[in-house]
XYZ file of C-alpha atoms in Angstrom:
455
model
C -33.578 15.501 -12.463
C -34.615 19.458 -11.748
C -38.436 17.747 -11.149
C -37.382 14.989 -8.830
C -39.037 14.325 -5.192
C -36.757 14.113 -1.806
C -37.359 10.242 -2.709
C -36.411 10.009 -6.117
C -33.253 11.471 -4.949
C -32.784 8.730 -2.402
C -33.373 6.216 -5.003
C -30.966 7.662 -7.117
C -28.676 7.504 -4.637
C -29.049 3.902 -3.623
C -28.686 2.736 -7.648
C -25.020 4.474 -7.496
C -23.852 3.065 -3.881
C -24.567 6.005 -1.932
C -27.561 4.710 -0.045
C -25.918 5.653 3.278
C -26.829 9.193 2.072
C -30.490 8.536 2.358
C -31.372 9.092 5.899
C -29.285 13.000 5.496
C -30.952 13.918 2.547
C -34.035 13.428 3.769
C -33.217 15.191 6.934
C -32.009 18.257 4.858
C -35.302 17.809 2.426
C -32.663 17.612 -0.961
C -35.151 17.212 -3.934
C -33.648 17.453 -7.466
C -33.015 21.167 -7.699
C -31.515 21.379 -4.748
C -29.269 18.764 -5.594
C -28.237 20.312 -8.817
C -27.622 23.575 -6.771
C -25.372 22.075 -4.474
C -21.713 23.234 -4.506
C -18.771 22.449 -2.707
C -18.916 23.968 0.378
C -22.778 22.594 0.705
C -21.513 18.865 -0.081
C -19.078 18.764 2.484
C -21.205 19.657 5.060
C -23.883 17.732 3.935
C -21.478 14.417 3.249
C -19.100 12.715 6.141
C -16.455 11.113 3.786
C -14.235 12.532 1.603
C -14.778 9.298 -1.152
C -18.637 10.092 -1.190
C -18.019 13.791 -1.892
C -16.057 13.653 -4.619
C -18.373 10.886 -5.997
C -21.493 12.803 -5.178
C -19.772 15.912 -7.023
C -18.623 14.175 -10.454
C -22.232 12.868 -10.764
C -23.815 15.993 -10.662
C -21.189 17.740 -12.914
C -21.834 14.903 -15.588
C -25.470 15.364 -15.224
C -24.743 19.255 -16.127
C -22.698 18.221 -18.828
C -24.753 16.012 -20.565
C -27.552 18.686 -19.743
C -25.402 21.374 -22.168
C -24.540 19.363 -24.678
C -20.509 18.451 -23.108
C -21.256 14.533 -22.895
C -17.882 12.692 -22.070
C -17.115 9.132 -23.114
C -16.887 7.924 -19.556
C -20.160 9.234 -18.421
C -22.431 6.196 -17.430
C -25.479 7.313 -18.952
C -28.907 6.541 -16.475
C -30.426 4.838 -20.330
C -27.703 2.504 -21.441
C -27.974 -0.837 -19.986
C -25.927 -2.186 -17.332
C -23.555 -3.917 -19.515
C -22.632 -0.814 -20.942
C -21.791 1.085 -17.862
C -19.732 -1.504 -16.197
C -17.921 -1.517 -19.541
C -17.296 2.366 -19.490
C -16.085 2.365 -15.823
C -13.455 0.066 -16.741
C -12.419 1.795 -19.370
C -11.960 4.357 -17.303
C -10.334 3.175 -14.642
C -7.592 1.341 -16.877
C -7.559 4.899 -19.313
C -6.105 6.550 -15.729
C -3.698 4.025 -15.161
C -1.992 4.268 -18.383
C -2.042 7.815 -19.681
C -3.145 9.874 -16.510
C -3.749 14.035 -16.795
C -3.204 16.092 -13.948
C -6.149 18.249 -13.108
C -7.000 21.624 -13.274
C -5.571 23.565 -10.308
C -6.988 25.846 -8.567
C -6.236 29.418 -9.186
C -3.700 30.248 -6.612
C -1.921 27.379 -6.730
C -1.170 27.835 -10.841
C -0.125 31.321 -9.517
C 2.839 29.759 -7.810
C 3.327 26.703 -10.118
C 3.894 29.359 -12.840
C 6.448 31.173 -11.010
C 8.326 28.227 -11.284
C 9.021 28.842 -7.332
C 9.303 25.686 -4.432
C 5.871 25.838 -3.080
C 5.598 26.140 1.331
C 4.090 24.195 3.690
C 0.595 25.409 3.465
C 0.649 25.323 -0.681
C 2.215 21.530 -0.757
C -0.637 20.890 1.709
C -3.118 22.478 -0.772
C -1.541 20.515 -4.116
C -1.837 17.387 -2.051
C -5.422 17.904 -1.366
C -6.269 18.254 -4.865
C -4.451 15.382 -6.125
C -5.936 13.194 -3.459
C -9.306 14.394 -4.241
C -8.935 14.035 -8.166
C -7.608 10.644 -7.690
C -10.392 9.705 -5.391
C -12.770 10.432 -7.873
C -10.861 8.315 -11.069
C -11.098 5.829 -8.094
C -14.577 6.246 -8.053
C -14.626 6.925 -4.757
C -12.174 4.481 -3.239
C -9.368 5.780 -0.935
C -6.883 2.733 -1.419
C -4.541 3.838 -4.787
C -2.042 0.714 -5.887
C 1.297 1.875 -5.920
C 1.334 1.764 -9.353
C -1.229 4.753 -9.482
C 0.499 6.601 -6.964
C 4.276 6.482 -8.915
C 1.973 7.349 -12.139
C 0.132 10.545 -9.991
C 3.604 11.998 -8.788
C 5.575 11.340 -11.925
C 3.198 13.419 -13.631
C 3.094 16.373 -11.802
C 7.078 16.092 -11.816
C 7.125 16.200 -15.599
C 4.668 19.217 -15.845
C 6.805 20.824 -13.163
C 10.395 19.643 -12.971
C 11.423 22.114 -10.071
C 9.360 20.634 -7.734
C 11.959 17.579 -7.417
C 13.739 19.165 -5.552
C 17.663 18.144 -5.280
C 16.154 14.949 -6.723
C 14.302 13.853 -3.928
C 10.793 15.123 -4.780
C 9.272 11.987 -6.221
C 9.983 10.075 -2.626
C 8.458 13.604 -0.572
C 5.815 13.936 -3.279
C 4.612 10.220 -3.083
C 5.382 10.034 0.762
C 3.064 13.335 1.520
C 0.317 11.527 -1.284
C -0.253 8.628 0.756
C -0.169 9.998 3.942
C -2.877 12.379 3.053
C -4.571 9.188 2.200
C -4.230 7.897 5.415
C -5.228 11.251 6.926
C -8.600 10.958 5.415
C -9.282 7.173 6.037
C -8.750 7.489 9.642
C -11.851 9.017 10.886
C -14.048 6.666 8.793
C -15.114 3.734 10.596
C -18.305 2.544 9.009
C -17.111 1.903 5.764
C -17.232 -1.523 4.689
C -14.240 -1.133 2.146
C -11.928 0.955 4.582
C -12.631 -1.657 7.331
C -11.887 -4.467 5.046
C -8.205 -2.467 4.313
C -7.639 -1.193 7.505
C -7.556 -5.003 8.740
C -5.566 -6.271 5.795
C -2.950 -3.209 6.081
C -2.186 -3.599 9.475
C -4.045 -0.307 11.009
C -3.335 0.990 14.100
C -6.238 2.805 15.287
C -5.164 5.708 17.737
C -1.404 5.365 16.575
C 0.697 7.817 15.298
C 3.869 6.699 12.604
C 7.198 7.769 12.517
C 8.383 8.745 9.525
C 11.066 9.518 7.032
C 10.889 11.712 4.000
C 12.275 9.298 1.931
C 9.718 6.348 2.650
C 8.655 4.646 -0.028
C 6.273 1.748 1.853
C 3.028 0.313 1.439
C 0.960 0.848 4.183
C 1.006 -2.269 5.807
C 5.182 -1.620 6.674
C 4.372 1.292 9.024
C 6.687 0.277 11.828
C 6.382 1.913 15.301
C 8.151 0.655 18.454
C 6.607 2.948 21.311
C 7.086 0.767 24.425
C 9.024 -1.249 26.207
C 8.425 -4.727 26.937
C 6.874 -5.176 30.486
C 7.902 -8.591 32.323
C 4.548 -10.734 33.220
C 4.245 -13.737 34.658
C 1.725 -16.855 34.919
C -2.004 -15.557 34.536
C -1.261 -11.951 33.313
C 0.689 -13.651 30.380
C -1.457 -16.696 29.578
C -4.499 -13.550 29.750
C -2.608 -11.703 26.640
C -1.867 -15.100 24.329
C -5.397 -15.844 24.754
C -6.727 -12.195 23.501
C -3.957 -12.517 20.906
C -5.447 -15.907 19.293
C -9.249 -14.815 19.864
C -8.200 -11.016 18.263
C -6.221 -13.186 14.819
C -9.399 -14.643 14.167
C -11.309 -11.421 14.028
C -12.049 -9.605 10.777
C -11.767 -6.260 12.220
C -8.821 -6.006 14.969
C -7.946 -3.419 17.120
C -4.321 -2.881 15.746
C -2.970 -0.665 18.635
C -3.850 -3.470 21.272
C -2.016 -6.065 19.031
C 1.419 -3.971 19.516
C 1.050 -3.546 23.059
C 0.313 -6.801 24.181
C 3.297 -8.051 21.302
C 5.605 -6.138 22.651
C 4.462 -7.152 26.584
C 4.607 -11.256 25.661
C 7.901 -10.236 23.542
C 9.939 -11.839 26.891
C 8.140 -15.941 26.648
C 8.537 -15.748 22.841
C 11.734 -14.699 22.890
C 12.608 -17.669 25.168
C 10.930 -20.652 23.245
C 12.337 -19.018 19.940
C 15.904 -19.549 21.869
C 14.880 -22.902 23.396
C 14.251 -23.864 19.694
C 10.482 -24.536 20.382
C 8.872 -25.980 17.309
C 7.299 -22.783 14.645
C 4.039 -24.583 14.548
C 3.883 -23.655 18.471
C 4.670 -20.580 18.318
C 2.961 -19.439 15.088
C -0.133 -21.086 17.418
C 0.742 -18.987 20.600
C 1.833 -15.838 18.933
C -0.402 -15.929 15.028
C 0.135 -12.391 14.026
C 3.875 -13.125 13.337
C 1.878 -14.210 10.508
C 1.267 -11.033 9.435
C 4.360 -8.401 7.468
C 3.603 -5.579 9.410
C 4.481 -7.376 12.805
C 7.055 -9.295 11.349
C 8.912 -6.333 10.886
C 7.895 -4.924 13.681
C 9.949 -7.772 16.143
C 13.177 -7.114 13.851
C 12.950 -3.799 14.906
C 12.870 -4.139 18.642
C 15.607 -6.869 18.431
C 18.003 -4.623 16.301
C 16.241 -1.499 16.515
C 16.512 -0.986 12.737
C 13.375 -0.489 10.157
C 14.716 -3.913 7.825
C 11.602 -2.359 4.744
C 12.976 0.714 4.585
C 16.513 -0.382 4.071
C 15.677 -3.022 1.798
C 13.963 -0.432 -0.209
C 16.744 1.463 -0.004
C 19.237 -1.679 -1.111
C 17.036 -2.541 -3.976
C 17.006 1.162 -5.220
C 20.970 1.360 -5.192
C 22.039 -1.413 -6.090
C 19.361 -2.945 -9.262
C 21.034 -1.327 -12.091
C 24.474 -2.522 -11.440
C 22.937 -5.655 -10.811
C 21.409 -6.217 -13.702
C 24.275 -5.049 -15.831
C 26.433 -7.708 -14.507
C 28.041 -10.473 -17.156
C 27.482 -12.915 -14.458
C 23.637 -13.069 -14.689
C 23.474 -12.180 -18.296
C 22.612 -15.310 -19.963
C 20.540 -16.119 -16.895
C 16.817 -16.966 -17.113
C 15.788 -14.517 -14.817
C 17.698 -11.914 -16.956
C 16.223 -13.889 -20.069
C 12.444 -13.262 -18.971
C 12.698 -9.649 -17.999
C 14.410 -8.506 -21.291
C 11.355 -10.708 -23.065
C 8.690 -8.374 -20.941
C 10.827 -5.209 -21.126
C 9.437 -4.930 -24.827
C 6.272 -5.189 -23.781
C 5.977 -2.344 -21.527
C 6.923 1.749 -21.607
C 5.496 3.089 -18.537
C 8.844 3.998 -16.242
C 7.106 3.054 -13.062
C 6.742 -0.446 -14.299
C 9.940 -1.032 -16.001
C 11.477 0.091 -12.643
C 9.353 -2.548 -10.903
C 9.896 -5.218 -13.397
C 14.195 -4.619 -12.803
C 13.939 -4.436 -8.854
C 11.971 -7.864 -8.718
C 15.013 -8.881 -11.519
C 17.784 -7.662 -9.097
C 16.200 -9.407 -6.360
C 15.398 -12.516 -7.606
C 19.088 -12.228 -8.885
C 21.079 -11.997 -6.378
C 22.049 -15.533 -5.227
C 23.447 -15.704 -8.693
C 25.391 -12.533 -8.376
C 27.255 -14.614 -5.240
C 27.651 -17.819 -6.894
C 25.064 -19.391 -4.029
C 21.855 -22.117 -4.744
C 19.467 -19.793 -5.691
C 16.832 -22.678 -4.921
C 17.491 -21.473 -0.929
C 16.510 -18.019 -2.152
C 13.473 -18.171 -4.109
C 11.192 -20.840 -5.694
C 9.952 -19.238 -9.028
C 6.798 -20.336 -10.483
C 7.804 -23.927 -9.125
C 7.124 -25.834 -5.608
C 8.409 -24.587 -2.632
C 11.028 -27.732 -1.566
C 13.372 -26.437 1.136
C 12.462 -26.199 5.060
C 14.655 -22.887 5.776
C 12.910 -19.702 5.036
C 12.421 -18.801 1.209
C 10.159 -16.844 -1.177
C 7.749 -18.476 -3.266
C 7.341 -16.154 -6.289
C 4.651 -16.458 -8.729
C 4.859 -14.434 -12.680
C 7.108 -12.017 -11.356
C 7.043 -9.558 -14.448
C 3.397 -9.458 -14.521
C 2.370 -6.503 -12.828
C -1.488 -7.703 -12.595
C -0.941 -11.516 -11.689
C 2.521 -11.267 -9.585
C 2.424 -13.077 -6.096
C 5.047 -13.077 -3.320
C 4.977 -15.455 -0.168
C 7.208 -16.165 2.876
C 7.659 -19.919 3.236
C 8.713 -21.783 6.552
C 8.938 -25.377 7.215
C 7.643 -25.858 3.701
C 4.074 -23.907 4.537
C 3.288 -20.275 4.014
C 3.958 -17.475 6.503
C 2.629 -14.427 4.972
C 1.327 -13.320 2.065
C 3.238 -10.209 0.481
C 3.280 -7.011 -2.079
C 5.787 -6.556 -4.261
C 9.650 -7.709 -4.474
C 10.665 -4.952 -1.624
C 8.359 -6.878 1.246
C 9.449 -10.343 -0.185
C 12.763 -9.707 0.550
C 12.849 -7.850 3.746
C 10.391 -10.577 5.052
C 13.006 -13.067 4.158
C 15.786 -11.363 5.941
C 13.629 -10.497 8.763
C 12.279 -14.289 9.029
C 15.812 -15.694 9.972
C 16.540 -13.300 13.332
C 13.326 -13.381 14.297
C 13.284 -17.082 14.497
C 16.589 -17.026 15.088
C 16.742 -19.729 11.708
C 21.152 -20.502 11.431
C 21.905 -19.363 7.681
C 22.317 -22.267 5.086
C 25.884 -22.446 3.681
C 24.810 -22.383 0.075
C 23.020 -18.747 0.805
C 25.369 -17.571 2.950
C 26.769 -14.793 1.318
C 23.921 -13.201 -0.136
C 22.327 -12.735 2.890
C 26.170 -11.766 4.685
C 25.720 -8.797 1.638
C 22.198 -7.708 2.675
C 22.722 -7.854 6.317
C 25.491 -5.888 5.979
C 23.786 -3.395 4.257
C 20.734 -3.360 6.394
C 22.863 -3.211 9.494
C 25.555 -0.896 7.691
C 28.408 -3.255 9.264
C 30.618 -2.235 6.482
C 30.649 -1.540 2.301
C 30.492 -4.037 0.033
């Protein structure tokens, strides 16, 4: 590599995804030694995105690993054949997953960390960094982390330093400031097919700023910000915005920010044929991105002013254990299934996933209603009123939550937490009357989302 041309370096670059580089490193006139002699400071100014640096960095340390004799089992050799290196990368990637190290800090930060002292502002800001950038590059460049690797991320660097939850709070703050930094870096990048491709299926609002609470624990799809008022239009002005919302839904790429404004502006004629009982099929036509989580939770909050993910989080988080440990649902098959894939699993972020989707799935039992009006799991959906569909629920790699209406699909959904505030969600914004037989489980989480009273 020392010998290589300006173009062998491009070519190199193209053969590991990086061809974007090209047209720079010519610019700059980056043979092979140059590229070797590149350090951080040099990469960053040479390199726009954050992913590509800390790809472009791990390459060139292998390279001077293999080149002292310090080869690594994960290092994709330029000689093995293909097969082989999309072997390794996997290995990888799932190695991470399970059994994840935290990295090397840099030398002021271990300063502090070995003091055993709460870190400030500027030093969180500086651990964040590093753990963003070190999971970037196990990402191999990719700035969209599951869940699951963020939980694993955080609750390592709690167990190598306990004091850092602080009054037991950290893991929400720890995760919380994770993702956001995350976000942070994403947001200037708008030429990236992958980050384009999640921006659209997360629901981002470009030019739109979040309110937040320390103890978040969403995906980033349930960012929900109400910053305007609904405006009262009339005639053309309103037929103008229903026709930009249709022709925006079919769009790959949408312009998130002009979605909420022109929701919330229409908010007055939906409003009205959800009242006048207009059939879903019409509306779902006139207004499509109620289709979509983010905005479905979005019109619950400016009809009741209250964020229905975060308190469902919340609800699940409480209330799961005791759940669970009821005799009521002990011989159920629910119960029965999660017990069976409880032996099969010891990471704590998983079992804690596995008996939230339990507790959920659950609860009509726990109130003696049809749990058939709840969820349909790994069956047909049969009932018109809204309901989950709920595919291998204890399988953290095949799992699959939907909203159902009318017998046909709403919205597609994460995890147990989304499933469940969608549902609650689904019947005020549709203003859907409450069947009998699943009355009181939904009486117990509206009370708790609307913190009426205790239960």
């Amino acid at each position: 590599m020392e010998n290589w041309s300006v173009d062998e370096v491009c070519n190199w670059l193209r053969q590991r995804n990086l061809g974007e580089l090209v047209p720079k490193f010519r610019e700059e006139e980056v043979s092979g030694a140059a590229l070797l002699a590149l350090n951080d400071r040099m990469v960053q100014q040479l390199v726009k995105k954050i992913g590509h640096q800390a790809v472009l960095m791990d390459l060139i340390n292998k390279y001077l690993q293999q080149k002292s004799g310090l080869e690594s089992f994960t290092y994709c050799c330029e000689t093995a054949s293909q097969k082989f290196s999309e072997i390794t990368s996997r290995y990888k990637k799932l190695q991470w997953t399970s059994s994840y190290a935290l990295p090397d800090f840099p030398y002021d930060v271990k300063c502090i960390l070995a003091e055993k002292k709460c870190p400030g502002h500027s030093m969180r800001i500086r651990i964040i960094e590093f753990l963003q950038a070190d999971m970037t590059k196990y990402l191999e460049g990719s700035l969209y982390p599951n869940s699951q690797q963020y939980n694993i991320v955080v609750n390592a660097l709690l167990q190598a330093y306990p004091f850092l939850n602080e009054d037991g709070n950290g893991f929400l703050l720890w995760k919380r400031a994770l993702k956001d930094r995350f976000k942070y870096v994403r947001r200037p990048i708008e030429d990236d097919e992958q980050v384009l491709r999640n921006k659209c299926k997360f629901g981002h609002r470009r030019g739109q700023t979040r309110k937040s609470s320390p103890a978040e624990n969403k995906p980033e799809d349930v960012k929900v910000q109400v910053e305007e008022e609904p405006v009262h239009l009339e005639g053309s002005a309103m037929d103008a915005h229903i026709k930009w919302l249709k022709q925006e839904y079919m769009k790959a790429q949408r312009n998130w920010k002009e979605v909420d404004n022109r929701m919330n502006v229409t908010i007055e004629i939906r409003r009205k044929m959800i009242c006048d009982k207009a059939p879903l099929k019409d509306i779902l036509r006139l207004f499509p991105f109620l289709r979509c989580p983010y905005q479905l939770f979005r019109e619950f909050q400016l009809l009741t002013h209250t964020d229905i993910y975060k308190k469902t989080a919340e609800i699940l988080e409480i209330y799961s254990e005791n759940i669970l440990s009821l005799y009521v649902v002990r011989n159920n098959p629910i119960n029965i299934m999660l017990q069976e894939n409880l032996k099969w699993h010891t990471e704590e972020d998983i079992l804690k996933y596995m008996k939230m989707t339990a507790a959920c799935l659950l609860l009509p039992d726990v109130f003696g209603d049809d749990s058939s009006l709840f969820a349909a799991v790994n069956e047909e959906v049969k009932v018109g009123t809204p309901v989950l569909e709920v595919k291998n629920p204890f399988n953290v790699n095949s799992c699959e939550f939907a909203l159902y209406m009318e017998r046909e699909k709403l919205a597609q959904l994460n995890d147990c937490t989304m499933a469940l505030a969608a549902l609650v969600a689904a019947f005020h914004v549709f203003d859907i009357p409450c069947p009998k037989r699943i009355h009181r489980t939904l009486n117990f989480l509206e009370s708790l989302v609307f913190e009426v009273r205790s239960p």
